Amino acid sequence: MSTLSRARTGFHLFILLLAVAAACRVKERWQEYTLFFFDTLCEVQIYGRETQVSAARDETRRIFTVIEDDFSPGRQDLTSSLVIELFQHSRQVYLNTGACFDITVGPLVELWGFPSRAYHVPDAEEVRAVLLFVGTDKIRLEKNRIVLQPGMKLDWGGIAKGWAVDLAARALRDMGITRGYINAGGDLFCWGPNPDGRDWRIGIKHPRQKGFLGILSLRDGGVATSGDYQRYFEKDGIRYHHIFNPASGYPARERQSVTAIGPQAMLCDALATALFVSPQPEAILKKYPEYGAVLVSSRGEVITMGKFPNPGAFQIGPAMDQR
Amino acid sequence: MDRRHFIKTVLSTSLLTPLLGQAKSEEPALVLFLIGNHPHDHLPVLLADIGVEPSPSGNRFSFGNPHPSMDKIKDALGRAGWKYASPASSTSWVFSFQPLQHSARPSFTLIRDGKIVDVRSRSLSLLWTKMNSSEPLSDSLTIASFQATRQPSSQGRTAAIFIDGKKRGALALGKSQTRRFDSLGGEVVVGIEEGRAVVLASTCRHKICRLSLPASLAGERIVCAPNRFILKIEGPGFVDTVTG
């Protein structure tokens, strides 16, 4: 090879190397996308390269589609491995919460007209009749399926969304996305620092007023809220909401809202419901020492209990602009 | 510990900076910072001395976060005629807890209207000196802030409209206007009036978006799921996302 040819080859190699280097240096940046699943808005904000974000969006959509398909009312395959797995999680929470969280409230939800929005205040006799079909302890788990008694109906609304968030967050982290959050209608998981390099600031909606009850600061973990203002109807001046006390068959009356915080969005989701219903929320949190909660009583008192990432992690009142 | 050392210690906490900023920007501002393991022993005296006497119906207080001495503070202030209540928006004072980055001598300071009040010139000087000299080092900071200093400063600037995840417009909240948006399921009409955004009409079935409260604070949103429509208030926001 002549000197000239060697020089040309070297030049071409140099150009090629430059191109490869440029391709490798695709910048990471914050990007957001929104999806509609579980009858609500799902927001995702992540830090990554364009290709990562595109793959993340596809993966989030795939996971949410699978969970929505398996756990939507009327589309329940009781032999699905996902259904069996989530049932096992649900049953554990049912046992740990003294039956305050119960996925078998489906017949109650229907009796009161929530799925169809044909709202109805049943009489005591109707409630008593439906309560015969409520109780996770009535479900039998066989090898490859769960078996319901006739008349029973599952309502996964208090746990499936949180689980979907956990699964999606885990998938995105496995893809190398080191910072972000996934928020499916208030059930959320965040990880890594926020765009300002600080903890994520999560506004908790005020159950009775416009604006926020307070701000949670969280670096890694899940959050979920159950409130009597999310789905309800009023009759004769009384608010009837969708969070039922599985023991009485009536909407729970102890709280206006409960926000749970902890390592998994799924458990936050379920605990928010259980703590909303339970007269002894502290006893429940003792069984979940990694979790904390912000409770708003029926009189509007704000009570915090359980574990928070640090003592200042929850601040009552609107936060200030710190940007 | 002299006052300069105390202020330096307090400034090393992450919580003070926003509180000071808030105290400067809004009036009236009254914030008491108290270092010590026994805030319940001192708060009634301190609060009485700075001119906060229980009203006939009782001054009301709440907690901004879990405080290790919460029950003792409740008891001590209760005996002094205060009443524990919540939510914070209904109380005069909010007490918060913050760990210091290192231990310091027990002490306190008061910030009124953004300025540090020299408590040593008042009758509290004896207490200040006693705390400094006789109580053990502490890494516990109690912050008592007057509720009037905790108003939101989060009015949004624009209502951003997203349809199926794509931004389709941004309406300035400062200008009264009505805009129609073609969404996936039909038309959504948005109105801006007096700095607030509201959905005036929608082709969706249940009209949850139309029944939603007007949105005006940064971070608030109105969602119409059937139409894949989101109205999101943007501005100098103070939250990254929302639960509830």
PDB file of C-alpha atoms in Angstrom, chain B residues 15-221:
ATOM      1  CA  LEU B  15     -35.608  23.780  55.849  1.00  0.00           C
ATOM      2  CA  LEU B  16     -34.669  27.263  56.899  1.00  0.00           C
ATOM      3  CA  THR B  17     -33.882  28.665  53.490  1.00  0.00           C
ATOM      4  CA  PRO B  18     -37.402  28.309  52.099  1.00  0.00           C
ATOM      5  CA  LEU B  19     -38.881  29.456  55.395  1.00  0.00           C
ATOM      6  CA  LEU B  20     -36.764  32.566  55.405  1.00  0.00           C
ATOM      7  CA  GLY B  21     -37.637  33.214  51.792  1.00  0.00           C
ATOM      8  CA  GLN B  22     -41.290  32.863  52.625  1.00  0.00           C
ATOM      9  CA  ALA B  23     -40.962  35.039  55.691  1.00  0.00           C
ATOM     10  CA  LYS B  24     -39.419  37.751  53.565  1.00  0.00           C
ATOM     11  CA  SER B  25     -41.960  37.575  50.804  1.00  0.00           C
ATOM     12  CA  GLU B  26     -45.142  37.615  52.824  1.00  0.00           C
ATOM     13  CA  GLU B  27     -46.515  39.433  55.827  1.00  0.00           C
ATOM     14  CA  PRO B  28     -47.181  39.005  58.611  1.00  0.00           C
ATOM     15  CA  ALA B  29     -44.319  36.570  59.101  1.00  0.00           C
ATOM     16  CA  LEU B  30     -43.518  35.041  62.422  1.00  0.00           C
ATOM     17  CA  VAL B  31     -41.296  32.026  62.727  1.00  0.00           C
ATOM     18  CA  LEU B  32     -39.727  30.636  65.865  1.00  0.00           C
ATOM     19  CA  PHE B  33     -36.722  28.321  65.624  1.00  0.00           C
ATOM     20  CA  LEU B  34     -36.003  26.270  68.703  1.00  0.00           C
ATOM     21  CA  ILE B  35     -33.062  23.923  69.161  1.00  0.00           C
ATOM     22  CA  GLY B  36     -33.444  21.483  72.020  1.00  0.00           C
ATOM     23  CA  ASN B  37     -34.660  18.068  73.049  1.00  0.00           C
ATOM     24  CA  HIS B  38     -37.457  19.472  75.188  1.00  0.00           C
ATOM     25  CA  PRO B  39     -39.382  21.962  73.057  1.00  0.00           C
ATOM     26  CA  HIS B  40     -42.506  21.274  75.112  1.00  0.00           C
ATOM     27  CA  ASP B  41     -40.812  22.792  78.158  1.00  0.00           C
ATOM     28  CA  HIS B  42     -40.195  26.105  76.433  1.00  0.00           C
ATOM     29  CA  LEU B  43     -42.807  26.627  73.726  1.00  0.00           C
ATOM     30  CA  PRO B  44     -45.640  27.912  75.986  1.00  0.00           C
ATOM     31  CA  VAL B  45     -43.372  30.532  77.557  1.00  0.00           C
ATOM     32  CA  LEU B  46     -41.783  31.514  74.277  1.00  0.00           C
ATOM     33  CA  LEU B  47     -45.041  31.849  72.401  1.00  0.00           C
ATOM     34  CA  ALA B  48     -46.624  33.821  75.223  1.00  0.00           C
ATOM     35  CA  ASP B  49     -43.657  36.160  75.367  1.00  0.00           C
ATOM     36  CA  ILE B  50     -43.657  36.972  71.676  1.00  0.00           C
ATOM     37  CA  GLY B  51     -47.185  38.201  71.969  1.00  0.00           C
ATOM     38  CA  VAL B  52     -49.234  35.150  71.229  1.00  0.00           C
ATOM     39  CA  GLU B  53     -51.782  34.828  74.005  1.00  0.00           C
ATOM     40  CA  PRO B  54     -54.528  32.278  73.852  1.00  0.00           C
ATOM     41  CA  SER B  55     -57.673  33.855  72.467  1.00  0.00           C
ATOM     42  CA  PRO B  56     -61.032  33.215  74.200  1.00  0.00           C
ATOM     43  CA  SER B  57     -61.662  30.351  71.804  1.00  0.00           C
ATOM     44  CA  GLY B  58     -58.050  29.137  72.148  1.00  0.00           C
ATOM     45  CA  ASN B  59     -55.138  29.424  69.749  1.00  0.00           C
ATOM     46  CA  ARG B  60     -55.042  26.502  67.410  1.00  0.00           C
ATOM     47  CA  PHE B  61     -51.977  24.609  66.289  1.00  0.00           C
ATOM     48  CA  SER B  62     -51.106  21.619  64.161  1.00  0.00           C
ATOM     49  CA  PHE B  63     -48.033  19.703  63.056  1.00  0.00           C
ATOM     50  CA  GLY B  64     -46.413  19.965  59.659  1.00  0.00           C
ATOM     51  CA  ASN B  65     -44.691  16.598  59.993  1.00  0.00           C
ATOM     52  CA  PRO B  66     -44.186  13.892  62.597  1.00  0.00           C
ATOM     53  CA  HIS B  67     -42.516  15.498  65.610  1.00  0.00           C
ATOM     54  CA  PRO B  68     -40.749  13.294  68.168  1.00  0.00           C
ATOM     55  CA  SER B  69     -42.233  15.382  70.995  1.00  0.00           C
ATOM     56  CA  MET B  70     -45.657  15.736  69.424  1.00  0.00           C
ATOM     57  CA  ASP B  71     -47.632  14.394  72.370  1.00  0.00           C
ATOM     58  CA  LYS B  72     -45.650  16.381  74.926  1.00  0.00           C
ATOM     59  CA  ILE B  73     -46.076  19.579  72.923  1.00  0.00           C
ATOM     60  CA  LYS B  74     -49.799  18.903  72.689  1.00  0.00           C
ATOM     61  CA  ASP B  75     -49.978  18.451  76.452  1.00  0.00           C
ATOM     62  CA  ALA B  76     -47.867  21.490  77.287  1.00  0.00           C
ATOM     63  CA  LEU B  77     -49.689  23.842  74.946  1.00  0.00           C
ATOM     64  CA  GLY B  78     -53.017  22.348  75.955  1.00  0.00           C
ATOM     65  CA  ARG B  79     -52.312  23.262  79.560  1.00  0.00           C
ATOM     66  CA  ALA B  80     -51.524  26.793  78.381  1.00  0.00           C
ATOM     67  CA  GLY B  81     -54.903  27.078  76.701  1.00  0.00           C
ATOM     68  CA  TRP B  82     -53.942  26.132  73.151  1.00  0.00           C
ATOM     69  CA  LYS B  83     -55.965  23.733  71.067  1.00  0.00           C
ATOM     70  CA  TYR B  84     -54.618  21.063  68.766  1.00  0.00           C
ATOM     71  CA  ALA B  85     -56.477  20.970  65.471  1.00  0.00           C
ATOM     72  CA  SER B  86     -56.020  20.172  61.854  1.00  0.00           C
ATOM     73  CA  PRO B  87     -55.860  20.576  58.937  1.00  0.00           C
ATOM     74  CA  ALA B  88     -53.069  23.097  59.051  1.00  0.00           C
ATOM     75  CA  SER B  89     -55.133  25.519  57.014  1.00  0.00           C
ATOM     76  CA  SER B  90     -57.476  25.925  59.977  1.00  0.00           C
ATOM     77  CA  THR B  91     -54.804  26.572  62.606  1.00  0.00           C
ATOM     78  CA  SER B  92     -52.855  29.653  63.604  1.00  0.00           C
ATOM     79  CA  TRP B  93     -49.558  27.882  64.102  1.00  0.00           C
ATOM     80  CA  VAL B  94     -47.860  24.922  62.508  1.00  0.00           C
ATOM     81  CA  PHE B  95     -45.015  23.098  64.268  1.00  0.00           C
ATOM     82  CA  SER B  96     -42.454  21.214  62.254  1.00  0.00           C
ATOM     83  CA  PHE B  97     -39.480  19.107  63.147  1.00  0.00           C
ATOM     84  CA  GLN B  98     -36.136  19.055  61.396  1.00  0.00           C
ATOM     85  CA  PRO B  99     -32.947  17.251  62.433  1.00  0.00           C
ATOM     86  CA  LEU B 100     -29.836  19.411  62.442  1.00  0.00           C
ATOM     87  CA  GLN B 101     -26.779  18.296  60.540  1.00  0.00           C
ATOM     88  CA  HIS B 102     -24.767  18.417  63.770  1.00  0.00           C
ATOM     89  CA  SER B 103     -25.521  18.849  67.445  1.00  0.00           C
ATOM     90  CA  ALA B 104     -25.750  22.347  68.837  1.00  0.00           C
ATOM     91  CA  ARG B 105     -26.411  24.007  72.135  1.00  0.00           C
ATOM     92  CA  PRO B 106     -30.105  24.451  72.885  1.00  0.00           C
ATOM     93  CA  SER B 107     -31.275  27.870  71.885  1.00  0.00           C
ATOM     94  CA  PHE B 108     -33.989  29.732  70.020  1.00  0.00           C
ATOM     95  CA  THR B 109     -34.481  32.640  67.693  1.00  0.00           C
ATOM     96  CA  LEU B 110     -37.420  34.504  66.273  1.00  0.00           C
ATOM     97  CA  ILE B 111     -37.881  35.865  62.786  1.00  0.00           C
ATOM     98  CA  ARG B 112     -40.523  38.516  62.326  1.00  0.00           C
ATOM     99  CA  ASP B 113     -41.189  40.014  58.925  1.00  0.00           C
ATOM    100  CA  GLY B 114     -38.026  38.456  57.594  1.00  0.00           C
ATOM    101  CA  LYS B 115     -35.782  39.943  60.271  1.00  0.00           C
ATOM    102  CA  ILE B 116     -34.174  38.215  63.209  1.00  0.00           C
ATOM    103  CA  VAL B 117     -35.486  39.618  66.466  1.00  0.00           C
ATOM    104  CA  ASP B 118     -32.886  40.057  69.175  1.00  0.00           C
ATOM    105  CA  VAL B 119     -34.595  38.121  71.944  1.00  0.00           C
ATOM    106  CA  ARG B 120     -31.741  38.819  74.356  1.00  0.00           C
ATOM    107  CA  SER B 121     -33.028  42.307  74.873  1.00  0.00           C
ATOM    108  CA  ARG B 122     -36.309  40.944  76.161  1.00  0.00           C
ATOM    109  CA  SER B 123     -37.309  39.011  79.208  1.00  0.00           C
ATOM    110  CA  LEU B 124     -36.434  35.834  77.371  1.00  0.00           C
ATOM    111  CA  SER B 125     -32.744  36.479  77.717  1.00  0.00           C
ATOM    112  CA  LEU B 126     -32.650  34.516  80.985  1.00  0.00           C
ATOM    113  CA  LEU B 127     -34.276  31.517  79.385  1.00  0.00           C
ATOM    114  CA  TRP B 128     -31.953  31.777  76.382  1.00  0.00           C
ATOM    115  CA  THR B 129     -28.905  31.795  78.635  1.00  0.00           C
ATOM    116  CA  LYS B 130     -30.204  28.980  80.809  1.00  0.00           C
ATOM    117  CA  MET B 131     -30.905  26.746  77.806  1.00  0.00           C
ATOM    118  CA  ASN B 132     -27.468  27.513  76.417  1.00  0.00           C
ATOM    119  CA  SER B 133     -25.611  26.728  79.546  1.00  0.00           C
ATOM    120  CA  SER B 134     -27.458  23.891  81.223  1.00  0.00           C
ATOM    121  CA  GLU B 135     -29.200  21.732  78.620  1.00  0.00           C
ATOM    122  CA  PRO B 136     -27.348  19.002  76.721  1.00  0.00           C
ATOM    123  CA  LEU B 137     -26.389  19.388  73.067  1.00  0.00           C
ATOM    124  CA  SER B 138     -29.232  18.628  70.692  1.00  0.00           C
ATOM    125  CA  ASP B 139     -29.700  17.954  67.001  1.00  0.00           C
ATOM    126  CA  SER B 140     -33.422  18.599  67.145  1.00  0.00           C
ATOM    127  CA  LEU B 141     -34.842  21.757  65.609  1.00  0.00           C
ATOM    128  CA  THR B 142     -38.475  22.722  66.147  1.00  0.00           C
ATOM    129  CA  ILE B 143     -39.919  25.327  63.827  1.00  0.00           C
ATOM    130  CA  ALA B 144     -43.088  27.130  64.846  1.00  0.00           C
ATOM    131  CA  SER B 145     -44.478  29.176  61.997  1.00  0.00           C
ATOM    132  CA  PHE B 146     -47.460  31.463  62.033  1.00  0.00           C
ATOM    133  CA  GLN B 147     -50.066  30.188  59.640  1.00  0.00           C
ATOM    134  CA  ALA B 148     -50.351  33.486  57.819  1.00  0.00           C
ATOM    135  CA  THR B 149     -46.878  32.856  56.450  1.00  0.00           C
ATOM    136  CA  ARG B 150     -47.931  29.648  54.760  1.00  0.00           C
ATOM    137  CA  GLN B 151     -50.137  30.895  51.969  1.00  0.00           C
ATOM    138  CA  PRO B 152     -49.587  29.498  48.519  1.00  0.00           C
ATOM    139  CA  SER B 153     -47.486  31.386  46.056  1.00  0.00           C
ATOM    140  CA  SER B 154     -48.186  29.058  43.242  1.00  0.00           C
ATOM    141  CA  GLN B 155     -50.596  30.767  40.875  1.00  0.00           C
ATOM    142  CA  GLY B 156     -50.036  29.185  37.472  1.00  0.00           C
ATOM    143  CA  ARG B 157     -49.275  31.116  34.323  1.00  0.00           C
ATOM    144  CA  THR B 158     -50.684  29.008  31.524  1.00  0.00           C
ATOM    145  CA  ALA B 159     -53.141  26.203  30.954  1.00  0.00           C
ATOM    146  CA  ALA B 160     -51.373  23.702  28.730  1.00  0.00           C
ATOM    147  CA  ILE B 161     -53.621  21.447  26.675  1.00  0.00           C
ATOM    148  CA  PHE B 162     -52.549  17.905  25.866  1.00  0.00           C
ATOM    149  CA  ILE B 163     -54.509  15.588  23.604  1.00  0.00           C
ATOM    150  CA  ASP B 164     -53.402  11.985  23.428  1.00  0.00           C
ATOM    151  CA  GLY B 165     -50.123  12.946  25.053  1.00  0.00           C
ATOM    152  CA  LYS B 166     -49.271  15.723  22.602  1.00  0.00           C
ATOM    153  CA  LYS B 167     -49.287  19.361  23.551  1.00  0.00           C
ATOM    154  CA  ARG B 168     -51.878  21.204  21.487  1.00  0.00           C
ATOM    155  CA  GLY B 169     -51.766  24.651  22.982  1.00  0.00           C
ATOM    156  CA  ALA B 170     -51.153  26.856  25.999  1.00  0.00           C
ATOM    157  CA  LEU B 171     -53.658  29.447  27.164  1.00  0.00           C
ATOM    158  CA  ALA B 172     -52.426  32.353  29.266  1.00  0.00           C
ATOM    159  CA  LEU B 173     -54.360  32.473  32.538  1.00  0.00           C
ATOM    160  CA  GLY B 174     -54.063  36.238  32.564  1.00  0.00           C
ATOM    161  CA  LYS B 175     -56.348  36.636  29.568  1.00  0.00           C
ATOM    162  CA  SER B 176     -60.040  35.754  29.568  1.00  0.00           C
ATOM    163  CA  GLN B 177     -60.748  33.555  26.590  1.00  0.00           C
ATOM    164  CA  THR B 178     -62.594  30.529  25.252  1.00  0.00           C
ATOM    165  CA  ARG B 179     -60.974  27.914  23.023  1.00  0.00           C
ATOM    166  CA  ARG B 180     -62.271  24.794  21.360  1.00  0.00           C
ATOM    167  CA  PHE B 181     -60.125  21.695  20.962  1.00  0.00           C
ATOM    168  CA  ASP B 182     -60.791  18.727  18.747  1.00  0.00           C
ATOM    169  CA  SER B 183     -59.918  15.690  20.801  1.00  0.00           C
ATOM    170  CA  LEU B 184     -60.010  12.006  19.972  1.00  0.00           C
ATOM    171  CA  GLY B 185     -63.606  11.578  21.096  1.00  0.00           C
ATOM    172  CA  GLY B 186     -65.030  14.937  20.091  1.00  0.00           C
ATOM    173  CA  GLU B 187     -64.807  18.552  21.110  1.00  0.00           C
ATOM    174  CA  VAL B 188     -63.686  20.027  24.430  1.00  0.00           C
ATOM    175  CA  VAL B 189     -64.275  23.704  25.157  1.00  0.00           C
ATOM    176  CA  VAL B 190     -61.938  25.414  27.603  1.00  0.00           C
ATOM    177  CA  GLY B 191     -62.610  28.757  29.234  1.00  0.00           C
ATOM    178  CA  ILE B 192     -60.211  31.064  31.071  1.00  0.00           C
ATOM    179  CA  GLU B 193     -61.794  33.518  33.472  1.00  0.00           C
ATOM    180  CA  GLU B 194     -60.254  35.443  36.356  1.00  0.00           C
ATOM    181  CA  GLY B 195     -57.030  33.467  36.181  1.00  0.00           C
ATOM    182  CA  ARG B 196     -58.751  30.102  36.347  1.00  0.00           C
ATOM    183  CA  ALA B 197     -59.212  27.459  33.688  1.00  0.00           C
ATOM    184  CA  VAL B 198     -62.354  25.403  33.392  1.00  0.00           C
ATOM    185  CA  VAL B 199     -63.864  22.942  30.942  1.00  0.00           C
ATOM    186  CA  LEU B 200     -67.055  24.588  29.691  1.00  0.00           C
ATOM    187  CA  ALA B 201     -68.279  21.775  27.493  1.00  0.00           C
ATOM    188  CA  SER B 202     -67.248  18.326  26.399  1.00  0.00           C
ATOM    189  CA  THR B 203     -68.669  15.634  24.211  1.00  0.00           C
ATOM    190  CA  CYS B 204     -67.788  12.929  26.738  1.00  0.00           C
ATOM    191  CA  ARG B 205     -70.514  10.891  28.392  1.00  0.00           C
ATOM    192  CA  HIS B 206     -70.145  11.549  32.091  1.00  0.00           C
ATOM    193  CA  LYS B 207     -68.906  15.161  32.015  1.00  0.00           C
ATOM    194  CA  ILE B 208     -66.490  14.617  34.890  1.00  0.00           C
ATOM    195  CA  CYS B 209     -64.161  17.171  33.303  1.00  0.00           C
ATOM    196  CA  ARG B 210     -66.929  19.758  33.143  1.00  0.00           C
ATOM    197  CA  LEU B 211     -67.801  19.136  36.792  1.00  0.00           C
ATOM    198  CA  SER B 212     -64.162  19.450  37.901  1.00  0.00           C
ATOM    199  CA  LEU B 213     -63.265  22.491  39.962  1.00  0.00           C
ATOM    200  CA  PRO B 214     -61.547  25.310  38.087  1.00  0.00           C
ATOM    201  CA  ALA B 215     -57.769  24.920  38.008  1.00  0.00           C
ATOM    202  CA  SER B 216     -55.374  27.772  38.650  1.00  0.00           C
ATOM    203  CA  LEU B 217     -52.478  26.537  40.805  1.00  0.00           C
ATOM    204  CA  ALA B 218     -49.326  25.195  39.198  1.00  0.00           C
ATOM    205  CA  GLY B 219     -49.597  21.435  39.009  1.00  0.00           C
ATOM    206  CA  GLU B 220     -53.394  21.283  39.015  1.00  0.00           C
ATOM    207  CA  ARG B 221     -55.071  19.535  36.128  1.00  0.00           C
TER     208      ARG B 221
END
